[in-house]
Amino acid sequence: MTLTRLAFLSLKSRALTVGLTIFAVALSVVLFLGVEKLRTGARASFTDTISGTDLIMGARSGSVQLLLYSVFRIGNATNNVTWESYSDIAARPEIDWAVPISLGDSHRQFRVMGTTVEYFQRYRYRGGRALAFAQGRAFEDLFDAVVGAEVAAQLGYRTGDPIVVAHGLASFSEHKDTPFRISGVLEKTGTPVDRTVIVGLEAIEAIHVDWQSGGRKSGAATPVEALRAMDLQPKAITAAMLGVKSKLQIFTAQRAINQYREEPLLAVLPGVALQELWSIVGIAEQALIAVSAMVVVTAVLGLSVMILSGLHARRREMAILRAMGAGPTTVMGLLMTEAVLMACLGAALGLVMLYLGLFVLQPWLDSAYGLFIPVTPPSLREMLLLCAVVAAAAVVSLLPALRAYRMSLADGMMVKM
Amino acid sequence: MPAIVASEDAVCLEEVQFSWPESRFSIAVNGFRVAAGEKLLLLGESGSGKSTLLSLICAIATPQQGRIRVAGQELSALSPAQRDRFRADRTGIIFQMFNLLPYASALDNILLPLRFSALRRKRCHDPRAEALSLCAGLGLPEDLLTGVAASTLSVGQQQRVAVARALIGAPDIIIADEPTSALDAGSQAEFLDLLFRQLASTGSTLIMVSHDARLADRFDRVARLEDIAEILRKAVA
């Protein structure tokens, strides 16, 4: 009869307390590994907000600021880029494609973005996924608009519904003369696109024909037919997404844009800027890790307390083992084996619960929060954590084990019960 | 090298003094011998130092003074680890009650000493068969031995399992601490019959402690604990 078997039988005889202790360890493992999975998932989702675009170009500001307004629609551009500069850059030999974007107006709490139809092919997320239409299609008419999944869900929009764009952000003056019609609703992406109303670049120009610096000009509105006949080439855009012909030319193009003489411009690599942004957000990560680590420590301590509190009732058992010839170290070993067995079972159970939870929650997390958690085998870091839980259990069980050692020396083989 | 003294004695204590740590209880034994193969009944009330004496013989307690020789082995010459192995090899112990690991099966309990004693393991060619034949001799039905936890057995059955555990691998000395006190009179007699029958086949020495003098006629010799051991209780400091 081996020590492990003895420890196992002893644990089995106290199924309820042992079970609860194992469950506590399992829950702490689920929490820690879950946080770890969520954290890496959130980071991957975040840094995958935009892919396939080599450079983002805007007026000179900070790289994080440019990223925030052009991709996340947070904050505003301090300056625009003139159409001449944009055309100049887009015509450079390294540049394969360019998609201009124009921001500034809003619809309810959502931003309105003017761009070209090419946007729907060029904008990629989560490792190269393209935008897809849940309903309808991209804009064809001047006054067509495409809405993101969240816009449609929150405002109950479907294709064919009319919408009116407000001038500026959080504004009461609306472009009432020029209503849009929804031509398409995008599928959920988990990116800021979900919260965007997308219209044609010319449409942005058209709705501002009768407007001047924040207010509507007095007089009759230009008829829609006249607007359609006008040359609606914009004079300026907010930013542009660029693709280069060869990845090797990214830095050449970036340098050319940053050193553009006619106008102060800035080009950033989206991946690099996203990492930079994440490092700011990432402090919350550390707090999450710290909290879940504390939970693991608590569970392992609870395991030690459980063994410790059961010691007195097991003096008889220790005395029998001693009488049979077990040394005090064997008694210690038995208790430590019990702790390690419980920790192993807890870690294994936690792993099973984690993956079951991932399988069940993955589609919901993706659709509700746009958070894609890939179900991958445990990483090295996660395996190390599981080993650390078992090692910690062995270490904390030293306390009850030493106590049992001393008790068995003092009791000898006589315990009056 | 531990001193091996040729002797007919299974147990020999000389001028032994012992006190438990953090206790005012101490015991002095000037001379106590048990011959090899002898069946000795030690009569003594509780508090007369019987458990302490047995702990000394089993090498669980180490005397502060004096010499103890068991099965030809000077105990003071042994390290703590060697004392544990010595106890596993040479002695089989039967307690008053609660003899068994309650969560393990009877068979697991019987085989437990073999885990700690290579010597006794070697004496059993097939430990499981040995355990089963011991149990058959003790009138324990085989279906009780495996599958169920020892705690589900009756007290009488548990005591018989304890005898089988003490006897497996034929240790030199069997030490029994009031093994019959938890049994009724009829079971007591039956228990002793079984114990003596099994002892006859192994030839082990028996030291049995009891407060019941009526058992005396079944033993080779009867000794009173008060004649052997002097109990000292230090005054409260």
XYZ file of C-alpha atoms in Angstrom:
654
model
C 0.000 0.000 0.000
C 1.713 3.139 -1.165
C 1.632 6.484 0.561
C -0.270 8.003 -2.366
C -2.945 5.332 -2.134
C -3.180 5.890 1.609
C -3.514 9.636 1.074
C -6.113 9.058 -1.605
C -8.202 6.758 0.608
C -7.949 9.219 3.463
C -9.121 12.058 1.223
C -11.946 9.918 -0.121
C -13.208 9.295 3.396
C -13.613 13.043 3.899
C -15.276 13.583 0.545
C -17.319 16.652 1.458
C -14.646 18.894 2.981
C -12.044 17.646 0.539
C -14.446 18.162 -2.349
C -15.210 21.717 -1.320
C -11.524 22.504 -0.878
C -10.730 21.072 -4.301
C -13.620 23.071 -5.744
C -12.260 26.285 -4.204
C -8.853 25.610 -5.752
C -10.541 24.810 -9.074
C -12.542 28.049 -8.992
C -9.427 30.077 -8.270
C -7.658 28.370 -11.162
C -10.641 29.105 -13.427
C -10.574 32.737 -12.348
C -6.855 33.163 -12.866
C -6.685 31.314 -16.179
C -9.952 32.926 -17.276
C -8.563 36.380 -16.611
C -5.439 35.334 -18.463
C -7.470 34.132 -21.462
C -9.678 37.232 -21.421
C -6.661 39.483 -21.125
C -4.800 37.936 -24.053
C -8.085 37.737 -25.975
C -8.871 41.388 -25.314
C -5.354 42.378 -26.305
C -5.573 40.330 -29.497
C -9.038 41.702 -30.302
C -7.790 45.212 -29.633
C -4.622 44.967 -31.654
C -6.652 43.259 -34.382
C -9.070 46.206 -34.601
C -7.513 47.099 -37.890
C -5.370 44.887 -40.064
C -4.373 44.885 -43.688
C -3.799 48.623 -43.584
C -0.116 49.475 -43.749
C -0.252 53.145 -42.790
C -2.741 55.610 -41.414
C -2.180 59.180 -42.495
C -3.544 62.346 -40.959
C -2.628 65.868 -40.025
C 0.414 66.057 -37.784
C -0.428 65.285 -34.155
C 0.439 62.327 -31.973
C 0.360 58.753 -33.227
C -2.049 57.656 -30.486
C -4.311 60.637 -31.159
C -4.378 59.895 -34.881
C -5.220 56.257 -34.151
C -7.928 57.247 -31.655
C -9.855 59.472 -34.002
C -9.279 57.634 -37.253
C -9.887 54.074 -36.032
C -11.645 54.347 -32.678
C -13.625 57.515 -33.459
C -12.557 58.965 -30.131
C -11.655 62.633 -29.968
C -11.180 64.905 -32.939
C -8.591 65.719 -35.495
C -6.871 69.017 -34.804
C -6.476 69.630 -38.502
C -7.596 68.299 -41.831
C -5.541 67.027 -44.725
C -6.104 68.934 -47.987
C -7.318 66.950 -50.955
C -4.233 68.057 -52.912
C -1.852 66.577 -50.334
C -3.946 63.402 -50.137
C -3.931 63.036 -53.943
C -0.212 63.706 -53.983
C 0.508 60.984 -51.444
C -1.951 58.525 -52.993
C -0.184 58.940 -56.316
C 3.230 58.030 -54.901
C 4.767 54.951 -56.544
C 4.930 52.932 -53.289
C 1.244 53.417 -52.563
C -0.975 50.616 -53.785
C -4.320 51.903 -52.561
C -5.680 54.788 -50.502
C -9.027 55.152 -48.761
C -9.852 58.678 -47.541
C -12.045 59.175 -44.495
C -13.869 62.259 -43.377
C -15.218 62.650 -39.858
C -17.025 65.390 -38.015
C -20.755 64.747 -38.153
C -22.847 62.491 -36.015
C -26.123 60.649 -35.854
C -27.501 60.404 -32.311
C -24.570 59.096 -30.239
C -22.811 57.588 -33.262
C -20.177 59.109 -35.479
C -20.749 59.592 -39.196
C -17.809 58.774 -41.440
C -17.507 59.735 -45.076
C -15.392 57.453 -47.217
C -15.317 55.655 -50.554
C -16.871 52.285 -51.406
C -13.362 50.856 -51.389
C -13.456 51.140 -47.587
C -15.637 47.991 -47.402
C -12.938 45.971 -49.153
C -9.904 47.539 -47.558
C -10.947 47.706 -43.934
C -9.891 44.421 -42.361
C -9.998 43.252 -38.735
C -9.073 40.218 -36.668
C -6.331 38.924 -38.906
C -7.699 39.902 -42.293
C -11.471 39.428 -41.950
C -13.419 41.677 -44.279
C -16.586 43.570 -43.466
C -19.753 41.744 -44.411
C -23.301 42.949 -44.862
C -26.005 41.539 -42.638
C -28.574 43.318 -44.814
C -28.425 45.302 -48.042
C -25.236 46.499 -49.660
C -22.744 49.344 -49.836
C -23.898 52.842 -50.783
C -24.597 53.484 -54.455
C -26.646 56.670 -54.401
C -25.275 59.945 -53.076
C -27.644 59.806 -50.098
C -27.163 56.150 -49.199
C -25.771 55.264 -45.773
C -24.403 52.025 -44.303
C -24.762 51.530 -40.541
C -22.734 49.354 -38.178
C -24.325 46.462 -36.300
C -24.592 48.320 -33.014
C -26.136 51.405 -34.624
C -28.775 49.201 -36.240
C -29.391 47.236 -33.040
C -29.674 50.266 -30.747
C -31.744 52.442 -33.030
C -33.707 49.610 -34.624
C -32.648 50.472 -38.184
C -33.163 48.328 -41.201
C -32.390 48.871 -44.867
C -34.613 51.475 -46.446
C -35.051 53.495 -43.228
C -34.363 57.223 -43.544
C -31.823 58.833 -41.215
C -30.830 62.466 -40.672
C -27.251 63.370 -39.903
C -26.541 66.046 -37.303
C -23.957 68.685 -37.926
C -20.933 68.221 -35.720
C -20.955 66.143 -32.556
C -23.610 66.345 -29.831
C -25.351 69.032 -31.864
C -28.953 70.068 -32.308
C -28.613 71.399 -35.812
C -29.430 68.663 -38.239
C -28.959 68.328 -41.960
C -32.723 68.050 -42.365
C -32.752 69.138 -45.974
C -30.672 66.177 -46.976
C -31.928 62.948 -45.373
C -30.167 59.666 -46.035
C -31.577 56.255 -46.723
C -29.985 53.149 -45.191
C -28.689 50.933 -47.971
C -26.967 48.328 -45.827
C -26.355 47.068 -42.282
C -22.955 45.572 -41.468
C -22.411 42.415 -39.472
C -21.044 42.618 -35.958
C -17.260 42.985 -35.950
C -16.394 43.924 -32.395
C -14.588 46.965 -33.737
C -15.569 50.666 -33.710
C -17.093 50.101 -37.166
C -20.114 48.694 -35.310
C -20.751 52.133 -33.895
C -20.328 54.084 -37.110
C -22.645 55.441 -39.795
C -20.774 55.252 -43.097
C -21.680 57.493 -46.028
C -19.970 58.496 -49.246
C -17.279 61.148 -49.138
C -19.281 63.237 -51.633
C -22.349 63.014 -49.397
C -20.420 64.706 -46.583
C -19.590 67.466 -49.064
C -23.174 67.675 -50.330
C -24.815 68.095 -46.937
C -22.467 70.958 -46.130
C -23.093 72.963 -49.321
C -25.569 75.262 -47.593
C -23.534 75.413 -44.403
C -20.796 77.672 -43.307
C -18.653 77.334 -40.189
C -21.108 75.581 -37.955
C -24.359 77.209 -39.039
C -26.820 76.942 -41.824
C -26.722 79.790 -44.393
C -29.913 81.759 -44.602
C -32.024 81.352 -47.696
C -33.600 78.452 -49.443
C -31.866 75.104 -49.433
C -30.124 73.980 -52.557
C -32.414 71.403 -54.134
C -31.208 67.830 -53.985
C -31.177 67.665 -57.799
C -28.805 70.632 -57.930
C -26.577 68.959 -55.360
C -26.395 65.853 -57.480
C -25.276 67.953 -60.445
C -22.514 69.719 -58.464
C -18.890 68.742 -58.367
C -18.669 67.286 -54.866
C -14.929 66.670 -54.765
C -14.015 67.394 -51.120
C -11.436 70.079 -50.385
C -10.150 68.277 -47.328
C -10.351 64.914 -45.570
C -9.678 63.913 -41.968
C -7.391 60.942 -42.513
C -6.607 58.164 -44.941
C -5.888 54.482 -44.826
C -3.010 53.479 -47.088
C -1.715 50.234 -48.494
C 1.745 49.863 -49.983
C 2.721 47.685 -52.912
C 5.450 45.886 -50.975
C 5.826 45.660 -47.220
C 9.443 46.700 -47.648
C 8.219 50.129 -48.760
C 6.209 50.878 -45.616
C 8.986 52.877 -44.027
C 9.858 54.683 -47.260
C 6.243 55.751 -47.598
C 6.037 56.688 -43.920
C 9.146 58.832 -44.181
C 7.864 60.509 -47.339
C 4.594 61.411 -45.640
C 6.214 62.607 -42.420
C 8.603 64.786 -44.432
C 5.946 66.072 -46.836
C 6.811 69.743 -47.483
C 3.444 71.236 -48.491
C 1.675 70.375 -45.271
C 2.587 68.892 -41.871
C 1.408 65.267 -42.059
C 1.838 62.184 -39.936
C 1.780 58.524 -40.933
C 1.664 55.733 -38.373
C 1.814 51.966 -38.562
C -1.508 50.900 -37.020
C -0.013 47.847 -35.273
C 2.691 49.883 -33.587
C 0.280 52.630 -32.555
C -2.192 50.052 -31.224
C 0.541 48.481 -29.063
C 1.429 51.925 -27.808
C -2.195 52.580 -26.932
C -2.568 49.193 -25.246
C 0.399 49.878 -23.015
C -1.617 52.773 -21.595
C -4.778 50.688 -21.162
C -2.732 47.737 -19.948
C -2.358 48.982 -16.373
C -5.824 47.606 -15.648
C -4.458 44.252 -16.762
C -1.920 44.253 -13.962
C -4.641 44.936 -11.413
C -6.723 42.045 -12.743
C -3.761 39.686 -12.589
C -2.970 40.796 -9.048
C -6.547 40.250 -7.863
C -6.859 36.804 -9.415
C -3.439 35.831 -8.039
C -4.696 36.772 -4.577
C -7.682 34.487 -5.073
C -5.348 31.611 -5.928
C -3.280 32.329 -2.816
C -6.463 32.382 -0.712
C -7.621 29.040 -2.084
C -4.244 27.421 -1.440
C -4.189 28.806 2.105
C -7.709 27.452 2.577
C -6.375 24.053 1.602
C -3.700 24.307 4.280
C -6.253 25.421 6.871
C -8.480 22.486 5.974
C -5.650 20.020 6.614
C -4.621 21.835 9.776
C -8.106 21.859 11.259
C -8.531 18.165 10.557
C -5.287 17.213 12.297
C -6.630 16.865 15.798
C -9.305 14.416 14.722
C -6.621 12.365 12.994
C -4.229 11.927 15.907
C -5.397 8.340 16.255
C -4.594 7.683 12.599
C -1.107 9.150 13.071
C -0.548 7.013 16.171
C -1.549 3.860 14.282
C 0.859 4.713 11.467
C 3.629 5.401 13.972
C 2.956 2.087 15.741
C 3.176 0.255 12.425
C 6.674 1.650 12.001
C 6.012 4.812 10.033
C 8.534 7.498 10.814
C 7.409 11.038 11.608
C 8.643 11.993 8.144
C 6.222 9.465 6.637
C 3.383 11.129 8.552
C 4.570 14.484 7.191
C 4.821 13.005 3.720
C 1.279 11.672 3.964
C -0.122 15.121 4.739
C 1.909 16.782 2.008
C 0.830 14.104 -0.451
C -2.776 14.836 0.477
C -2.225 18.564 -0.170
C -0.528 17.920 -3.507
C -3.252 15.467 -4.548
C -5.937 18.025 -3.710
C -4.081 20.770 -5.571
C -3.607 18.515 -8.623
C -7.284 17.573 -8.638
C -8.226 21.225 -8.150
C -5.977 22.348 -10.992
C -7.285 19.620 -13.294
C -10.907 20.361 -12.403
C -10.254 24.074 -12.900
C -8.800 23.407 -16.336
C -11.830 21.325 -17.325
C -14.234 23.985 -16.020
C -12.299 26.716 -17.831
C -12.462 24.995 -21.196
C -16.115 24.037 -20.773
C -16.814 27.682 -19.915
C -14.818 28.884 -22.907
C -16.710 26.606 -25.276
C -20.044 27.761 -23.890
C -19.280 31.469 -23.559
C -17.132 32.016 -26.641
C -19.961 32.744 -29.123
C -21.735 34.999 -26.620
C -18.588 36.971 -25.774
C -17.941 37.414 -29.459
C -21.435 38.604 -30.359
C -22.124 40.681 -27.250
C -18.735 42.261 -26.669
C -16.862 41.643 -29.890
C -14.337 39.845 -27.727
C -12.986 36.819 -29.506
C -11.359 34.309 -27.147
C -9.710 31.552 -29.166
C -9.949 28.110 -27.524
C -6.317 27.104 -27.614
C -4.435 24.549 -25.516
C -2.980 26.005 -22.298
C 0.050 28.163 -22.958
C 3.378 27.533 -21.275
C 2.615 30.405 -18.928
C -0.676 28.779 -17.951
C 0.930 25.373 -17.405
C 3.544 27.051 -15.232
C 0.757 28.624 -13.201
C -0.848 25.203 -12.649
C 2.505 23.825 -11.516
C 2.883 26.826 -9.222
C -0.501 26.068 -7.611
C 0.608 22.497 -6.863
C 4.001 23.670 -5.600
C 2.340 26.307 -3.408
C 0.051 23.639 -1.954
C 3.099 21.535 -1.099
C 4.770 24.511 0.556
C 1.782 25.631 2.627
C 1.080 22.050 3.662
C 4.460 22.110 5.402
C 2.775 23.937 8.259
C 0.208 21.240 9.086
C 2.769 18.569 8.227
C 5.278 19.958 10.726
C 2.534 20.197 13.320
C 1.619 16.573 12.699
C 5.308 15.682 12.969
C 5.537 17.295 16.396
C 2.233 15.820 17.505
C 3.219 12.326 16.486
C 6.514 12.669 18.365
C 4.738 13.827 21.518
C 1.821 11.394 21.300
C 3.863 8.330 20.544
C 1.473 5.473 20.101
C -0.962 6.358 22.783
C -3.754 8.731 22.100
C -6.653 8.769 24.464
C -9.767 9.454 22.499
C 27.705 -0.866 14.699
C 24.778 -1.446 17.028
C 25.707 -3.804 19.826
C 24.077 -7.179 19.369
C 23.897 -8.986 22.688
C 23.245 -12.693 22.627
C 20.352 -13.262 24.938
C 17.403 -15.491 25.529
C 15.407 -12.453 26.524
C 12.925 -11.002 24.092
C 12.733 -7.875 26.212
C 15.125 -6.598 28.848
C 14.939 -3.232 30.656
C 17.626 -2.176 33.129
C 17.606 0.936 35.327
C 15.406 2.769 32.931
C 14.139 6.242 33.690
C 11.813 8.128 31.415
C 9.592 11.184 31.473
C 7.402 12.531 28.736
C 8.371 15.943 27.418
C 6.246 18.754 28.862
C 4.753 16.372 31.397
C 5.312 15.826 35.092
C 4.744 12.096 34.655
C 7.814 9.922 34.793
C 8.507 6.226 35.181
C 11.411 4.180 36.515
C 11.938 0.491 35.667
C 14.818 -1.185 37.463
C 14.667 -4.608 35.955
C 12.144 -6.228 33.641
C 12.680 -9.255 31.452
C 10.502 -11.268 29.159
C 11.874 -14.507 27.754
C 11.615 -15.260 24.055
C 8.397 -17.071 23.234
C 6.926 -16.281 26.654
C 3.264 -15.258 27.017
C 3.212 -12.584 29.685
C 0.184 -10.923 31.249
C 0.902 -7.519 32.758
C -1.757 -6.534 35.251
C -2.222 -2.839 35.901
C -4.856 -0.192 36.246
C -4.916 2.768 33.916
C -2.469 5.453 34.988
C -0.018 2.802 36.160
C 2.373 3.602 33.330
C 1.482 0.677 31.063
C 1.258 2.722 27.885
C 4.559 4.377 28.686
C 6.207 1.002 29.295
C 4.849 -0.311 26.004
C 6.025 2.839 24.200
C 9.506 2.225 25.586
C 9.525 -1.404 24.427
C 8.256 -0.374 21.008
C 11.034 2.227 20.740
C 8.526 5.033 20.298
C 9.702 6.626 23.505
C 13.407 6.830 24.283
C 14.493 6.661 27.935
C 16.572 9.432 29.465
C 18.541 6.815 31.388
C 19.105 3.073 31.375
C 19.207 0.345 28.788
C 16.484 -1.355 26.816
C 17.191 -4.444 24.754
C 14.476 -5.883 22.550
C 14.965 -9.005 20.423
C 18.683 -8.761 21.069
C 18.897 -5.154 19.912
C 20.116 -2.337 22.124
C 17.534 0.382 21.382
C 19.696 3.317 22.488
C 22.177 2.414 19.743
C 19.589 3.135 17.075
C 18.874 6.402 15.283
C 15.237 7.555 15.239
C 14.796 6.247 11.691
C 16.354 2.905 12.661
C 14.037 2.744 15.673
C 11.040 3.151 13.351
C 12.295 0.358 11.143
C 13.073 -1.765 14.183
C 9.491 -1.320 15.412
C 8.139 -2.253 12.002
C 10.380 -5.344 11.786
C 10.159 -6.710 15.305
C 6.872 -5.757 16.872
C 3.186 -6.174 16.189
C 0.899 -3.938 18.161
C -2.757 -4.369 19.111
C -4.492 -1.416 20.755
C -7.452 -1.385 23.074
C -9.724 -0.121 20.296
C -9.734 2.049 17.168
C -6.920 -0.096 15.843
C -7.538 0.412 12.174
C -7.227 3.179 9.632
C -10.964 3.701 9.271
C -10.916 4.677 5.608
C -8.828 1.764 4.348
C -10.166 -1.753 3.841
C -9.381 -4.503 6.372
C -6.949 -6.063 3.910
C -5.158 -2.736 3.397
C -4.883 -2.424 7.180
C -3.458 -5.927 7.551
C -0.860 -5.308 4.839
C 0.121 -1.895 6.280
C 3.098 -3.107 8.430
C 4.630 -4.749 5.369
C 4.920 -1.321 3.784
C 7.284 -0.295 6.553
C 9.127 -3.581 7.075
C 11.106 -5.207 4.293
C 11.950 -8.057 6.642
C 8.342 -9.014 7.320
C 7.490 -8.473 3.656
C 10.167 -10.984 2.729
C 8.741 -13.548 5.145
C 5.423 -13.445 3.291
C 5.761 -15.125 -0.062
C 2.352 -13.867 -1.107
C 1.253 -11.140 1.311
C -2.355 -11.207 0.163
C -2.652 -14.985 0.516
C -0.907 -14.759 3.901
C -3.377 -12.103 5.067
C -6.333 -14.161 3.870
C -5.124 -17.309 5.626
C -4.565 -15.339 8.855
C -8.091 -14.004 8.581
C -9.468 -17.477 7.901
C -7.705 -18.629 11.074
C -9.251 -15.736 12.967
C -12.719 -16.498 11.629
C -13.039 -13.354 9.540
C -15.216 -13.793 6.452
C -13.320 -12.948 3.290
C -15.980 -10.629 1.873
C -15.425 -8.194 4.753
C -11.760 -7.769 3.962
C -11.901 -5.829 0.727
C -14.249 -3.340 -0.783
C -15.585 -1.940 2.461
C -13.859 0.522 4.807
C -12.596 -0.993 8.062
C -14.784 1.420 10.011
C -17.883 -0.488 8.904
C -16.756 -3.678 10.721
C -17.971 -4.530 14.223
C -15.625 -3.886 17.154
C -14.950 -7.615 17.529
C -14.132 -7.940 13.832
C -11.888 -4.866 14.000
C -9.948 -6.398 16.900
C -9.432 -9.586 14.925
C -8.226 -7.594 11.924
C -5.808 -5.887 14.310
C -4.496 -9.301 15.417
C -3.969 -10.321 11.793
C -2.116 -7.042 11.188
C 0.088 -7.574 14.256
C 0.899 -11.163 13.273
C 1.547 -10.756 9.535
C 5.159 -11.397 8.650
C 5.702 -13.038 12.095
C 7.322 -10.265 14.168
C 9.324 -11.276 17.276
C 7.063 -9.630 19.828
C 3.342 -9.022 19.927
C 2.304 -6.209 22.209
C -1.356 -5.998 23.140
C -2.742 -3.101 25.143
C -6.026 -4.260 26.714
C -7.193 -5.770 23.411
C -10.250 -7.405 24.993
C -11.597 -4.551 27.069
C -13.965 -3.420 24.331
C -15.371 -6.948 23.951
C -18.042 -8.756 25.972
C -17.057 -11.793 28.074
C -17.930 -14.386 25.430
C -16.076 -12.562 22.708
C -13.109 -12.061 25.046
C -12.597 -15.804 25.452
C -13.045 -16.434 21.745
C -10.649 -13.604 20.918
C -7.949 -15.002 23.228
C -8.417 -18.509 21.806
C -7.840 -17.187 18.308
C -4.878 -15.045 19.368
C -3.130 -17.909 21.153
C -3.746 -20.325 18.305
C -2.135 -17.925 15.832
C 0.758 -17.198 18.208
C 1.486 -20.904 18.408
C 2.137 -20.959 14.694
C 4.417 -17.905 14.620
C 6.136 -18.513 17.942
C 6.127 -14.823 18.793
C 6.522 -13.497 22.315
C 3.339 -11.952 23.755
C 3.157 -9.074 26.188
C -0.431 -8.299 26.991
C -1.561 -5.591 29.354
C -4.878 -5.954 31.130
C -6.616 -4.998 34.355
C -8.519 -8.294 34.344
C -6.770 -10.903 36.538
C -9.245 -13.615 35.463
C -7.333 -14.038 32.241
C -4.200 -15.059 34.167
C -4.454 -18.838 33.804
C -4.019 -18.733 30.054
C -0.566 -17.073 30.294
C 2.879 -18.478 31.082
C 3.502 -15.748 33.618
C 1.637 -12.914 35.267
C 3.352 -9.766 36.463
C 1.962 -6.744 38.277
C 2.913 -3.457 36.756
C 3.312 -1.819 40.172
C 6.069 -4.376 40.978
C 7.960 -3.495 37.825
C 7.529 0.214 37.304
C 7.742 3.044 39.769
C 5.625 6.059 38.872
C 6.942 9.462 39.818
C 4.847 12.572 39.632
C 6.933 15.660 40.078
C 5.462 18.345 42.290
C 3.877 21.267 40.566
C 6.610 23.809 39.934
